[in-house]
XYZ file of C-alpha atoms in Angstrom:
359
model
C 64.429 176.669 197.993
C 67.724 174.879 197.682
C 70.853 177.048 197.560
C 72.007 174.999 194.555
C 69.292 176.674 192.474
C 71.453 179.862 192.440
C 68.758 182.489 192.322
C 66.735 180.375 189.893
C 63.393 181.646 188.699
C 61.356 178.519 189.483
C 59.869 179.915 192.701
C 58.810 183.072 190.869
C 57.075 181.042 188.192
C 55.151 179.025 190.770
C 53.881 182.212 192.391
C 52.449 183.320 189.064
C 50.457 180.067 188.735
C 48.350 180.472 191.865
C 44.629 180.684 191.308
C 41.785 181.573 193.623
C 38.868 179.154 194.238
C 35.465 180.715 193.657
C 32.603 179.542 195.884
C 30.233 180.173 192.981
C 31.858 177.305 191.092
C 30.817 174.644 193.648
C 28.030 172.318 192.452
C 24.502 173.187 193.488
C 23.711 170.196 195.721
C 20.227 171.217 196.786
C 17.644 168.442 196.276
C 15.179 168.834 193.473
C 11.385 169.258 193.897
C 9.452 165.977 194.210
C 5.735 165.358 193.761
C 3.713 164.091 196.740
C 2.143 161.333 194.548
C 5.225 159.139 194.885
C 5.072 156.786 197.852
C 8.815 156.823 198.323
C 11.202 159.737 198.199
C 13.766 159.388 195.474
C 17.293 160.583 196.163
C 18.198 163.858 194.530
C 20.007 163.449 191.252
C 23.628 164.660 191.406
C 23.829 167.426 188.834
C 26.306 167.036 186.022
C 28.516 169.861 184.799
C 25.997 170.798 182.139
C 23.116 170.720 184.672
C 25.075 172.890 187.060
C 25.814 175.460 184.385
C 22.076 175.579 183.498
C 20.910 176.166 187.070
C 23.622 178.623 188.042
C 23.425 182.193 186.792
C 25.840 182.994 184.007
C 29.200 184.142 185.345
C 31.973 185.243 182.979
C 35.300 183.499 183.427
C 37.517 185.352 185.852
C 41.005 186.270 184.651
C 44.021 184.764 186.360
C 44.910 186.613 189.518
C 48.302 188.359 189.142
C 51.015 187.706 191.687
C 50.499 189.832 194.772
C 52.938 192.547 195.762
C 53.767 190.643 198.949
C 54.662 187.604 196.833
C 57.098 189.656 194.724
C 58.631 191.145 197.885
C 59.135 187.711 199.461
C 60.580 186.324 196.226
C 63.067 189.190 195.900
C 64.135 188.739 199.529
C 64.643 184.995 199.033
C 66.829 185.508 195.975
C 68.736 188.336 197.668
C 69.555 186.072 200.614
C 70.821 183.363 198.256
C 72.997 185.950 196.501
C 74.322 187.198 199.842
C 75.215 183.617 200.716
C 77.457 183.544 197.644
C 79.347 186.636 198.734
C 77.429 189.291 196.793
C 76.483 192.542 198.535
C 72.812 193.296 197.891
C 70.233 196.016 198.519
C 66.432 196.184 197.958
C 65.128 198.002 194.879
C 61.778 199.411 193.795
C 59.901 198.424 190.644
C 61.704 201.362 189.005
C 65.078 199.707 189.842
C 65.998 202.454 192.320
C 67.148 201.917 195.925
C 63.993 201.150 197.909
C 64.935 202.374 201.387
C 64.101 206.052 201.633
C 66.816 208.450 202.688
C 66.809 209.339 206.404
C 67.841 212.855 205.347
C 64.826 213.700 203.162
C 63.360 215.862 205.915
C 66.613 217.641 206.776
C 66.029 221.420 206.658
C 69.290 222.134 204.807
C 70.872 219.197 202.949
C 74.659 219.083 203.096
C 76.652 219.661 199.919
C 78.351 216.247 200.225
C 75.951 213.261 200.246
C 75.974 211.103 203.350
C 77.297 207.626 202.584
C 75.918 205.928 205.674
C 78.111 207.631 208.245
C 74.950 208.477 210.183
C 74.428 204.775 210.891
C 70.938 204.643 209.373
C 69.823 202.850 206.192
C 68.722 204.730 203.109
C 72.008 205.578 201.365
C 71.598 203.717 198.105
C 74.516 201.550 197.040
C 76.223 202.201 200.385
C 73.514 200.071 202.058
C 74.587 196.990 200.112
C 75.583 194.104 202.383
C 76.109 190.352 202.345
C 75.101 189.911 205.993
C 71.806 187.939 206.016
C 70.415 189.718 209.075
C 71.232 193.132 207.614
C 69.613 192.106 204.309
C 66.411 191.156 206.132
C 66.409 194.464 207.979
C 66.781 196.410 204.732
C 63.854 194.572 203.145
C 61.780 195.038 206.307
C 62.405 198.783 206.001
C 61.112 198.715 202.402
C 58.086 196.379 202.168
C 57.356 197.858 198.722
C 60.616 196.446 197.318
C 60.057 193.873 194.560
C 63.636 193.659 193.300
C 67.184 193.737 194.558
C 70.517 195.014 193.325
C 73.913 193.325 193.389
C 76.722 195.810 194.096
C 79.665 195.856 191.694
C 83.313 196.501 192.471
C 83.246 195.264 196.075
C 84.985 192.239 197.643
C 85.151 189.322 197.325
C 84.236 189.184 193.627
C 84.931 192.813 192.622
C 82.062 192.276 190.209
C 82.088 193.838 186.740
C 78.690 193.819 185.047
C 78.428 193.813 181.252
C 74.925 195.001 180.343
C 74.104 193.939 176.770
C 71.097 195.900 175.536
C 68.723 195.094 172.683
C 66.589 198.253 172.698
C 66.472 201.030 170.091
C 68.101 198.911 167.397
C 71.152 198.054 169.510
C 72.553 194.519 169.657
C 74.965 194.462 172.564
C 75.690 190.733 172.380
C 76.732 190.904 168.732
C 78.811 194.034 169.426
C 80.634 192.260 172.266
C 81.340 189.218 170.092
C 82.739 191.460 167.364
C 84.997 193.177 169.902
C 86.207 189.788 171.159
C 87.008 188.663 167.610
C 88.707 191.954 166.775
C 90.950 191.838 169.858
C 91.529 188.065 169.761
C 90.024 186.899 173.028
C 87.313 184.400 173.888
C 84.300 185.113 176.067
C 84.324 182.462 178.809
C 81.079 181.049 180.226
C 79.998 183.045 183.250
C 76.911 183.949 185.266
C 74.323 185.270 182.800
C 70.973 186.900 183.561
C 68.184 187.479 181.027
C 66.560 190.923 181.283
C 62.892 191.740 180.551
C 63.807 193.413 177.236
C 65.640 190.321 175.996
C 69.114 191.603 176.833
C 71.752 189.934 178.968
C 73.778 190.770 182.064
C 77.182 189.073 182.161
C 78.895 188.811 185.550
C 82.719 188.871 185.598
C 85.074 189.099 188.553
C 87.661 191.843 188.280
C 90.859 192.946 190.009
C 90.715 194.852 193.305
C 92.442 197.826 191.646
C 92.207 200.023 189.726
C 88.437 200.458 190.075
C 86.370 199.908 186.956
C 84.082 202.913 186.314
C 80.477 202.830 185.150
C 79.801 203.752 181.543
C 76.959 203.644 179.019
C 77.652 202.911 175.360
C 81.300 203.988 175.485
C 82.707 200.538 174.758
C 80.229 200.030 171.908
C 76.553 200.816 171.239
C 74.376 198.536 173.339
C 77.118 197.745 175.875
C 76.952 199.350 179.318
C 79.482 198.699 182.070
C 78.565 198.449 185.745
C 81.596 198.910 187.970
C 82.476 200.494 191.290
C 79.514 202.423 192.673
C 77.041 200.660 190.379
C 74.770 197.648 190.707
C 73.010 195.038 188.596
C 69.365 194.073 189.047
C 69.559 190.530 190.403
C 67.744 187.476 189.007
C 64.420 186.834 190.692
C 63.597 190.556 190.667
C 60.273 191.879 189.389
C 60.302 195.424 187.983
C 57.814 197.576 186.100
C 59.295 196.251 182.852
C 59.190 192.572 183.791
C 61.242 189.905 185.530
C 64.928 189.021 185.562
C 65.850 185.336 185.222
C 69.074 183.418 185.535
C 69.928 181.707 182.245
C 69.933 177.935 182.887
C 73.283 176.185 182.846
C 75.423 179.196 183.726
C 78.200 178.858 186.353
C 77.464 179.374 190.021
C 80.027 182.174 190.435
C 81.406 184.855 188.086
C 84.350 183.987 185.882
C 87.466 186.181 185.838
C 87.225 188.860 183.162
C 89.636 188.279 180.255
C 92.625 190.651 180.394
C 91.987 192.008 176.861
C 88.426 192.866 177.881
C 89.691 194.742 180.951
C 92.055 196.736 178.767
C 89.091 197.870 176.628
C 87.062 199.231 179.518
C 87.062 203.036 179.356
C 88.792 204.951 182.157
C 86.969 207.324 184.445
C 86.279 210.642 182.730
C 85.144 213.996 184.154
C 81.522 215.047 183.708
C 80.629 216.998 180.585
C 79.924 220.654 181.430
C 77.521 221.314 178.567
C 73.731 221.065 179.084
C 71.689 218.201 177.710
C 70.890 218.465 174.011
C 67.153 218.502 174.657
C 67.443 222.051 176.010
C 68.957 225.185 174.545
C 72.269 226.126 176.215
C 70.927 229.516 177.258
C 67.962 227.909 178.996
C 70.011 225.776 181.423
C 73.228 227.359 182.675
C 75.953 224.830 183.429
C 77.163 224.458 187.004
C 80.795 225.496 187.489
C 83.449 222.778 187.177
C 84.398 221.084 190.451
C 86.770 218.227 191.313
C 83.810 216.497 192.984
C 80.720 217.252 190.868
C 78.220 216.298 193.589
C 78.026 219.680 195.412
C 77.683 221.642 192.158
C 75.035 219.302 190.768
C 72.999 219.422 193.975
C 73.221 223.221 194.107
C 72.220 223.341 190.429
C 69.050 221.388 191.233
C 68.160 223.215 194.483
C 68.319 226.636 192.781
C 65.979 225.625 189.933
C 63.455 228.340 189.021
C 59.850 227.477 188.295
C 59.477 225.851 184.903
C 62.969 224.302 184.961
C 62.785 221.978 187.967
C 62.335 218.736 186.034
C 64.719 219.795 183.266
C 67.497 220.692 185.694
C 66.992 217.513 187.700
C 67.154 215.398 184.528
C 70.285 217.196 183.326
C 72.034 216.851 186.695
C 71.091 213.164 186.978
C 72.479 212.504 183.482
C 75.756 214.184 184.422
C 75.886 212.179 187.658
C 75.435 208.898 185.803
C 78.011 209.889 183.192
C 80.552 210.514 185.959
C 79.758 207.198 187.662
C 77.965 208.818 190.624
C 74.361 208.386 189.499
C 73.324 205.571 191.805
C 75.324 207.059 194.657
C 73.704 210.496 194.250
C 70.135 209.340 193.522
C 68.965 209.933 197.102
C 70.667 213.334 197.392
C 69.269 214.448 194.042
C 65.786 213.394 195.161
C 66.193 215.430 198.347
C 67.352 218.460 196.359
C 64.354 218.119 194.032
C 61.973 217.993 197.004
C 63.486 221.312 198.103
C 62.299 222.861 194.832
C 58.725 221.657 195.274
C 58.714 218.489 193.185
C 57.077 215.454 194.744
C 59.153 212.402 195.600
C 57.343 210.421 192.915
C 58.150 213.045 190.249
C 61.783 213.252 191.334
C 62.311 209.479 191.333
C 60.689 209.152 187.910
C 62.939 211.865 186.434
C 66.077 210.296 187.899
C 65.008 206.882 186.615
C 64.618 208.376 183.131
C 68.145 209.767 183.342
C 69.448 206.349 184.403
C 67.923 204.764 181.292
C 69.147 207.546 178.964
């Protein structure tokens, strides 16, 4: 793959076109039966396609073989390395778009109240694993052979990436909403790196200022517009997830364009987490954790003390609050560990956190 392809999707498409060769489809070249009355032996007649289909037992057409998991892993690694070569910090993701390297602290007898951010020197700390070093990227993917996608960290040098996630689900039209905002506030949207998502939405990559940090938000700017800032990540092009593949839109620039100043002024500031429980549950059923300058310890304690019958509900509520406060991706591993303490399986915990991330 040439670096000039900039994470293009052509290699992914070629992987999908591979087909197996079936020995049963080879022509039956056995000679036919000949009568002894002929003085000379006639050469066997080469069967035609119709003759072959008559002699061979009927075999239904085999469906196209889907791309293997190892193919998706290799493709994601290739695209991640290209992204790292352009200065992006990347990390491997699962098909559920969650960090793929498991936490080294999942077996700790008593998880600490403050999540480890990689100070232990081992991988498995979510967004804090993100790196642009090619060797480190390979090591992360080697530690997670199940990874079929990769994330691009936002808010870190050199690009200080700001991701504009334009959604098209549930009646939202993020692209139209962003264009209306641009017209209302009199600024143009410059061409920049654009990625097409499986649902038909778009990810726009803009470079931002080093400070102040841009927080993550969902739907606060306008319905259908999510912001990925410091502590967040975008699913990179060339990734394969459970919902489909991410592709770079042809003709987009190689590197992110600077975000227009009026757009930066519209981005919502960081806000504290909401103390009230999620609307799906009655307030008396899920007591709110006490307010705390850093919500992580309270949210983790809230999950670890879940009684039977409320484990999933509490985990979902805490994950929603973590994402609302911009700590969702950072706390995903710690929340999973806390959920394991209550008796949930890792698969159940990851699925619940993924649901909160999409909420």
